[in-house]
Structure formats: C-alpha cells, structure tokens
Amino acid sequence: DPCFILDRRATLLYANERANTAFPIRAGDALTFRIRVPDLIRAFETVAKGGPPQKVEFTERVPNERWLAAWLARLGDSGAVLLLIADMSEQRKTDRVRVDFVANASHELRTPLASLAGFIETLQGPAREDAAARTRFLAIMREQAERMSRLVNDLLSLSRIEMKAHVRPSDRVDLAAVVQHVVDSLEPRARELGVAIETSLPDGRVELTGDRDELIQVFENLIENACKYGQSGKRVTVAVMAPQDGQGARVAIRDFGPGIPSEHIPRLTERFYRVDVEDSRRHRGTGLGLA
C-alpha cells in the first residue's frame, strides 16, 4: 500500500514507490499539496500531538472516482507520523454489484411468481369451470415458469463460471467446429425470427486451448442476441479467422439491425443491465447472457 512518513508539520520525509505512483508528492512538500481532505488533516493533527492512531475514509473524484482508507500512527518518540492509504474502490464496487445483483434477481423472480400466484388463484376461483380461460391462463403460466427456469439456469451458470474464473482450461478445442455447431443449433430460432445466418469459416481446424462448453455458451449468447435484437436487419454474419501474424484466432459476429447507442456500450456486461427492458423480456432475455 502507499506509505508516507511525515514530520509534525505534515511535510513529506519519505514515500514508498506505491505512494509516489498513486499520490505524487515530492520530499519536502506538505501533504496538503496533494491531499486536501479536512477529516484526514484533523486526524493527522490529533496523531501528531500524541493522540491515538486514527483511521479515515474518503473519496477522490479526480481524475477518477476512488474510495480510499487512511491509517495514521505516531512513530515512537520521533514525532514523525506514518500514513498508510489503501484503495478500497474494487471492494466498494464489488459490494455495490452484489447488493444490486440480489435486488435485481429478487425482482426478476418476484414478477413471474406473482403472475403465477394470481393465475392459480383465478383458476381455483372464478375460472374454475371456464375451459377457454383455463387454456389461456395455463399457457401464460407455462411461459412464466419457463422464464423463471431460464433465469435460475443463467444464475447457476454465472455462479459456476465465477467459481472457475481463475482455473486455466487445458483442453484443445476446434474453434471453427464450435462456431459451426452453435450456428447449426440456432438455425431454427433464426428462421423463426426471419433472420439468415451467413458463415465464413476457414478450411481445416482452428485449434486453441479452451473449455468447449463455455465457448459454446459465449457464441450462443452473442449470435442469438444478434438474431433477436438485430432482427430488422434480416441477416447475421459470423466469421472465424485463423491465427496469423502472431495474433490469435478471431471470431466476428455482426448484425444489421439498429445497433446499440454508444452510451450503453460500457455497461453491456453488467448483470441485469438492459438497453430496452421491454424488448429484452419480449425476446425472453434474462439480462445475464453478456455478464
């Protein structure tokens, strides 16, 4: 962590390499030249006068937003003060994502559950003897149950992927065969949407190290999304390029629909983030595929 040693006037005596990178301050300069946080200055003054160690949390908004925690302690009888600063940004973001994730997952499950409960109550009461209503309600209930099933399966997939996030795959996989398999399996869905999938695959195998099932899931999500949300363009192109000039293999998937507004691009892999909620639900999306 960034570490500073300051004299009683908060003048810098020493800074380690991390500190010089994160908070550039020259020896002989005052800490306040770089960090102007009233709570931190008050905590420093308390410690410099012989008070107990202090901890202060604060944020920096320029050049990027960061959440920081600072610890201050007096170094023996020297009068110098030790200041350690830890960047808590990733932890804060992770906590926020976890809270949002639980809230969103609960909301996504609560809606179809409420719908199912309402239809069951109706079928047990007013529509008990109404055959037409029963047929219509059961069809809707099945659709809602399938929606919940897709959501639970995606949640389980996401959990499994996160558990294996740092496990390097060891199998050899033919990338061209994986992509062709995905295209073949999605052809019926594409025809249903009125979309033609055009492929451009190299001759022979395109081998790489990977997990076949997870690669299939990646390309299924991308190609199916291209068909669903680029439906108006009537076609999707999928090209596999073999390694060349020292670069790895590449896969390019393109639709000819309306595209995605640039302001949404950075958030596409956030859990449950949707550019258009109604459109996503109409296409049976869970908001987890790209995550």
Short mmCIF file of C-alpha atoms in Angstrom, two decimals:
data_model
loop_
_atom_site.label_atom_id
_atom_site.label_comp_id
_atom_site.label_asym_id
_atom_site.label_seq_id
_atom_site.Cartn_x
_atom_site.Cartn_y
_atom_site.Cartn_z
CA ASP A 1 0.00 0.00 0.00
CA PRO A 2 1.09 3.61 -0.43
CA CYS A 3 3.13 4.59 2.62
CA PHE A 4 4.25 8.07 3.75
CA ILE A 5 6.32 9.31 6.68
CA LEU A 6 5.58 12.91 7.63
CA ASP A 7 7.03 15.32 10.17
CA ARG A 8 4.89 17.22 12.69
CA ARG A 9 4.04 19.90 10.10
CA ALA A 10 2.81 17.23 7.60
CA THR A 11 5.90 17.73 5.44
CA LEU A 12 6.92 14.64 3.50
CA LEU A 13 10.04 12.87 4.73
CA TYR A 14 9.62 9.58 2.85
CA ALA A 15 7.23 7.93 0.38
CA ASN A 16 7.46 4.40 -0.98
CA GLU A 17 7.16 3.55 -4.68
CA ARG A 18 3.41 2.88 -4.50
CA ALA A 19 2.85 6.25 -2.84
CA ASN A 20 4.89 8.08 -5.49
CA THR A 21 2.78 6.43 -8.21
CA ALA A 22 -0.63 6.91 -6.60
CA PHE A 23 -0.11 10.31 -4.91
CA PRO A 24 2.89 12.12 -6.40
CA ILE A 25 4.37 14.37 -3.66
CA ARG A 26 7.99 15.50 -3.54
CA ALA A 27 10.09 15.19 -0.39
CA GLY A 28 9.93 18.50 1.49
CA ASP A 29 6.42 19.32 0.25
CA ALA A 30 3.39 19.37 2.53
CA LEU A 31 0.90 16.52 2.30
CA THR A 32 -1.87 19.10 1.75
CA PHE A 33 -0.32 20.00 -1.64
CA ARG A 34 -1.74 16.71 -2.91
CA ILE A 35 -4.46 15.54 -0.49
CA ARG A 36 -6.89 18.19 0.72
CA VAL A 37 -9.26 16.19 2.91
CA PRO A 38 -10.35 18.04 6.10
CA ASP A 39 -11.03 14.80 8.05
CA LEU A 40 -7.57 13.46 7.14
CA ILE A 41 -5.87 16.71 8.18
CA ARG A 42 -7.71 16.72 11.54
CA ALA A 43 -6.75 13.08 12.10
CA PHE A 44 -3.11 13.92 11.30
CA GLU A 45 -3.11 16.81 13.79
CA THR A 46 -4.54 14.51 16.51
CA VAL A 47 -1.82 11.89 15.95
CA ALA A 48 0.98 14.46 15.61
CA LYS A 49 0.06 15.86 19.06
CA GLY A 50 0.45 12.42 20.63
CA GLY A 51 -3.09 11.15 20.18
CA PRO A 52 -4.01 7.52 19.40
CA PRO A 53 -3.86 6.05 15.85
CA GLN A 54 -6.63 7.23 13.54
CA LYS A 55 -8.50 5.80 10.56
CA VAL A 56 -10.19 7.99 7.95
CA GLU A 57 -12.20 7.00 4.86
CA PHE A 58 -12.55 9.46 2.00
CA THR A 59 -13.18 9.67 -1.74
CA GLU A 60 -11.29 11.26 -4.60
CA ARG A 61 -13.27 12.22 -7.69
CA VAL A 62 -10.45 13.48 -9.93
CA PRO A 63 -9.13 12.10 -12.26
CA ASN A 64 -11.29 9.02 -11.46
CA GLU A 65 -13.59 8.27 -8.55
CA ARG A 66 -11.77 6.27 -5.86
CA TRP A 67 -12.71 5.15 -2.35
CA LEU A 68 -9.73 5.31 -0.01
CA ALA A 69 -8.97 4.38 3.59
CA ALA A 70 -6.11 6.03 5.51
CA TRP A 71 -4.43 4.93 8.75
CA LEU A 72 -2.23 7.30 10.76
CA ALA A 73 0.04 6.43 13.68
CA ARG A 74 2.89 8.17 15.53
CA LEU A 75 6.33 6.59 15.09
CA GLY A 76 7.68 6.23 18.65
CA ASP A 77 9.18 9.40 20.15
CA SER A 78 10.48 10.75 16.84
CA GLY A 79 7.46 12.97 16.30
CA ALA A 80 7.09 11.55 12.78
CA VAL A 81 3.75 10.19 11.62
CA LEU A 82 3.20 7.11 9.49
CA LEU A 83 0.40 7.37 6.91
CA LEU A 84 -0.85 4.30 5.01
CA ILE A 85 -3.50 4.64 2.30
CA ALA A 86 -5.39 1.68 0.82
CA ASP A 87 -7.52 1.87 -2.33
CA MET A 88 -10.91 0.32 -1.46
CA SER A 89 -12.52 1.08 -4.84
CA GLU A 90 -12.72 -2.51 -6.10
CA GLN A 91 -14.13 -3.73 -2.78
CA ARG A 92 -16.76 -0.96 -2.79
CA LYS A 93 -17.71 -1.70 -6.40
CA THR A 94 -17.95 -5.43 -5.64
CA ASP A 95 -20.19 -4.74 -2.63
CA ARG A 96 -22.40 -2.47 -4.73
CA VAL A 97 -22.64 -5.05 -7.53
CA ARG A 98 -23.55 -7.76 -5.00
CA VAL A 99 -26.32 -5.65 -3.45
CA ASP A 100 -27.68 -4.66 -6.88
CA PHE A 101 -27.47 -8.27 -8.05
CA VAL A 102 -29.52 -9.63 -5.13
CA ALA A 103 -32.08 -6.83 -5.54
CA ASN A 104 -32.38 -7.40 -9.29
CA ALA A 105 -32.54 -11.20 -9.02
CA SER A 106 -35.28 -10.91 -6.38
CA HIS A 107 -37.22 -8.50 -8.59
CA GLU A 108 -36.85 -10.68 -11.70
CA LEU A 109 -38.16 -13.74 -9.83
CA ARG A 110 -40.90 -11.88 -7.93
CA THR A 111 -42.70 -10.72 -11.10
CA PRO A 112 -43.36 -14.17 -12.65
CA LEU A 113 -44.06 -15.64 -9.20
CA ALA A 114 -46.74 -13.00 -8.57
CA SER A 115 -48.18 -13.72 -12.01
CA LEU A 116 -48.31 -17.47 -11.33
CA ALA A 117 -49.91 -16.97 -7.92
CA GLY A 118 -52.58 -14.69 -9.44
CA PHE A 119 -53.49 -17.14 -12.19
CA ILE A 120 -53.60 -20.11 -9.78
CA GLU A 121 -55.97 -18.14 -7.54
CA THR A 122 -58.17 -17.31 -10.55
CA LEU A 123 -58.22 -20.93 -11.74
CA GLN A 124 -59.21 -22.09 -8.26
CA GLY A 125 -61.99 -19.50 -8.14
CA PRO A 126 -63.80 -17.56 -10.91
CA ALA A 127 -62.32 -19.51 -13.83
CA ARG A 128 -62.71 -22.98 -12.29
CA GLU A 129 -65.30 -24.09 -14.91
CA ASP A 130 -64.17 -21.81 -17.79
CA ALA A 131 -62.33 -24.11 -20.22
CA ALA A 132 -61.23 -21.29 -22.59
CA ALA A 133 -59.85 -19.15 -19.77
CA ARG A 134 -58.13 -22.19 -18.24
CA THR A 135 -56.34 -22.99 -21.52
CA ARG A 136 -55.22 -19.36 -21.94
CA PHE A 137 -54.09 -18.97 -18.32
CA LEU A 138 -52.17 -22.25 -18.32
CA ALA A 139 -50.28 -21.15 -21.44
CA ILE A 140 -49.28 -17.89 -19.70
CA MET A 141 -48.32 -19.78 -16.53
CA ARG A 142 -46.10 -22.12 -18.54
CA GLU A 143 -44.41 -19.12 -20.17
CA GLN A 144 -43.77 -17.51 -16.76
CA ALA A 145 -42.42 -20.80 -15.35
CA GLU A 146 -40.06 -21.09 -18.33
CA ARG A 147 -38.92 -17.51 -17.71
CA MET A 148 -38.08 -18.37 -14.10
CA SER A 149 -36.33 -21.54 -15.23
CA ARG A 150 -34.16 -19.58 -17.70
CA LEU A 151 -33.27 -17.08 -15.00
CA VAL A 152 -32.32 -19.77 -12.46
CA ASN A 153 -30.24 -21.61 -15.09
CA ASP A 154 -28.42 -18.38 -16.01
CA LEU A 155 -27.78 -17.62 -12.33
CA LEU A 156 -26.34 -21.11 -11.84
CA SER A 157 -24.19 -20.73 -14.97
CA LEU A 158 -22.88 -17.38 -13.76
CA SER A 159 -22.06 -18.87 -10.34
CA ARG A 160 -20.27 -21.83 -11.94
CA ILE A 161 -18.24 -19.57 -14.24
CA GLU A 162 -17.20 -17.35 -11.32
CA MET A 163 -16.07 -20.40 -9.33
CA LYS A 164 -13.85 -21.43 -12.26
CA ALA A 165 -12.76 -17.88 -13.10
CA HIS A 166 -9.10 -18.48 -12.23
CA VAL A 167 -8.83 -22.08 -13.47
CA ARG A 168 -6.97 -22.19 -16.76
CA PRO A 169 -8.56 -24.60 -19.28
CA SER A 170 -6.35 -27.40 -20.60
CA ASP A 171 -8.43 -29.00 -23.40
CA ARG A 172 -7.71 -28.42 -27.09
CA VAL A 173 -10.77 -27.16 -28.95
CA ASP A 174 -11.52 -26.64 -32.66
CA LEU A 175 -12.93 -23.11 -32.70
CA ALA A 176 -14.38 -23.40 -36.20
CA ALA A 177 -16.27 -26.58 -35.24
CA VAL A 178 -17.61 -24.91 -32.07
CA VAL A 179 -18.94 -21.92 -34.03
CA GLN A 180 -20.46 -24.17 -36.71
CA HIS A 181 -22.17 -26.25 -34.00
CA VAL A 182 -23.68 -23.10 -32.46
CA VAL A 183 -24.86 -21.78 -35.84
CA ASP A 184 -26.49 -25.14 -36.65
CA SER A 185 -28.28 -25.24 -33.28
CA LEU A 186 -29.58 -21.66 -33.69
CA GLU A 187 -30.77 -22.02 -37.30
CA PRO A 188 -34.39 -22.90 -36.30
CA ARG A 189 -34.57 -19.88 -33.96
CA ALA A 190 -33.11 -17.63 -36.66
CA ARG A 191 -35.66 -18.85 -39.24
CA GLU A 192 -38.43 -18.21 -36.71
CA LEU A 193 -37.20 -14.61 -36.44
CA GLY A 194 -36.79 -14.22 -40.21
CA VAL A 195 -33.00 -13.91 -39.96
CA ALA A 196 -30.42 -15.61 -42.20
CA ILE A 197 -27.09 -16.58 -40.56
CA GLU A 198 -24.18 -16.34 -43.03
CA THR A 199 -20.90 -18.03 -42.03
CA SER A 200 -17.33 -17.61 -43.22
CA LEU A 201 -15.14 -20.41 -41.84
CA PRO A 202 -11.52 -21.26 -42.71
CA ASP A 203 -10.57 -24.59 -44.26
CA GLY A 204 -9.32 -27.06 -41.68
CA ARG A 205 -9.22 -26.86 -37.89
CA VAL A 206 -8.60 -23.74 -35.80
CA GLU A 207 -7.24 -25.22 -32.59
CA LEU A 208 -6.83 -23.40 -29.30
CA THR A 209 -6.82 -24.15 -25.59
CA GLY A 210 -10.25 -23.66 -24.08
CA ASP A 211 -13.39 -25.03 -22.45
CA ARG A 212 -15.73 -26.22 -25.24
CA ASP A 213 -18.95 -25.86 -23.23
CA GLU A 214 -18.14 -22.31 -22.15
CA LEU A 215 -17.11 -21.28 -25.66
CA ILE A 216 -20.41 -22.65 -26.94
CA GLN A 217 -22.21 -20.55 -24.32
CA VAL A 218 -20.30 -17.41 -25.37
CA PHE A 219 -21.13 -17.77 -29.05
CA GLU A 220 -24.73 -18.86 -28.37
CA ASN A 221 -25.31 -15.65 -26.39
CA LEU A 222 -23.69 -13.41 -28.99
CA ILE A 223 -25.26 -14.97 -32.10
CA GLU A 224 -28.71 -15.35 -30.53
CA ASN A 225 -28.59 -11.72 -29.36
CA ALA A 226 -27.61 -10.66 -32.89
CA CYS A 227 -30.62 -12.55 -34.30
CA LYS A 228 -33.08 -11.27 -31.67
CA TYR A 229 -32.09 -7.61 -31.37
CA GLY A 230 -30.84 -7.18 -34.96
CA GLN A 231 -33.93 -8.90 -36.36
CA SER A 232 -34.84 -5.91 -38.54
CA GLY A 233 -31.59 -6.32 -40.48
CA LYS A 234 -32.69 -9.78 -41.67
CA ARG A 235 -29.18 -11.28 -41.57
CA VAL A 236 -26.27 -12.01 -39.25
CA THR A 237 -22.71 -12.72 -40.39
CA VAL A 238 -20.37 -14.97 -38.41
CA ALA A 239 -16.71 -15.17 -39.45
CA VAL A 240 -13.89 -17.22 -37.91
CA MET A 241 -10.34 -16.07 -38.72
CA ALA A 242 -7.42 -18.41 -38.13
CA PRO A 243 -4.32 -17.14 -36.26
CA GLN A 244 -1.94 -15.07 -38.40
CA ASP A 245 0.92 -12.60 -37.97
CA GLY A 246 1.39 -13.67 -34.35
CA GLN A 247 -2.21 -12.85 -33.43
CA GLY A 248 -4.68 -15.36 -32.00
CA ALA A 249 -7.80 -16.67 -33.69
CA ARG A 250 -10.68 -14.21 -34.05
CA VAL A 251 -14.45 -14.52 -34.31
CA ALA A 252 -16.52 -11.62 -35.67
CA ILE A 253 -20.32 -11.59 -35.25
CA ARG A 254 -22.27 -8.80 -36.92
CA ASP A 255 -25.95 -7.97 -37.22
CA PHE A 256 -27.53 -5.32 -39.44
CA GLY A 257 -30.17 -4.05 -37.04
CA PRO A 258 -30.39 -0.68 -35.25
CA GLY A 259 -27.18 -1.18 -33.25
CA ILE A 260 -26.54 -0.14 -29.66
CA PRO A 261 -26.22 3.56 -28.66
CA SER A 262 -22.61 4.28 -27.66
CA GLU A 263 -23.52 5.38 -24.11
CA HIS A 264 -24.73 1.85 -23.31
CA ILE A 265 -21.61 0.01 -24.55
CA PRO A 266 -19.55 0.26 -21.29
CA ARG A 267 -22.40 -1.30 -19.26
CA LEU A 268 -23.34 -4.23 -21.51
CA THR A 269 -21.69 -6.87 -19.31
CA GLU A 270 -23.35 -5.66 -16.10
CA ARG A 271 -25.76 -8.19 -14.61
CA PHE A 272 -29.39 -7.42 -15.48
CA TYR A 273 -28.41 -4.29 -17.43
CA ARG A 274 -30.70 -3.87 -20.43
CA VAL A 275 -30.78 -1.17 -23.09
CA ASP A 276 -34.54 -1.78 -23.51
CA VAL A 277 -36.21 -3.77 -20.71
CA GLU A 278 -39.47 -4.46 -22.56
CA ASP A 279 -37.68 -5.54 -25.74
CA SER A 280 -35.41 -7.84 -23.74
CA ARG A 281 -38.33 -9.52 -21.96
CA ARG A 282 -40.26 -9.86 -25.21
CA HIS A 283 -37.29 -11.80 -26.60
CA ARG A 284 -37.11 -13.94 -23.42
CA GLY A 285 -33.83 -12.37 -22.26
CA THR A 286 -32.73 -12.60 -18.61
CA GLY A 287 -30.19 -9.76 -18.71
CA LEU A 288 -27.40 -12.15 -17.70
CA GLY A 289 -26.13 -13.53 -21.02
CA LEU A 290 -23.43 -10.96 -21.69
CA ALA A 291 -22.47 -10.86 -17.99
#
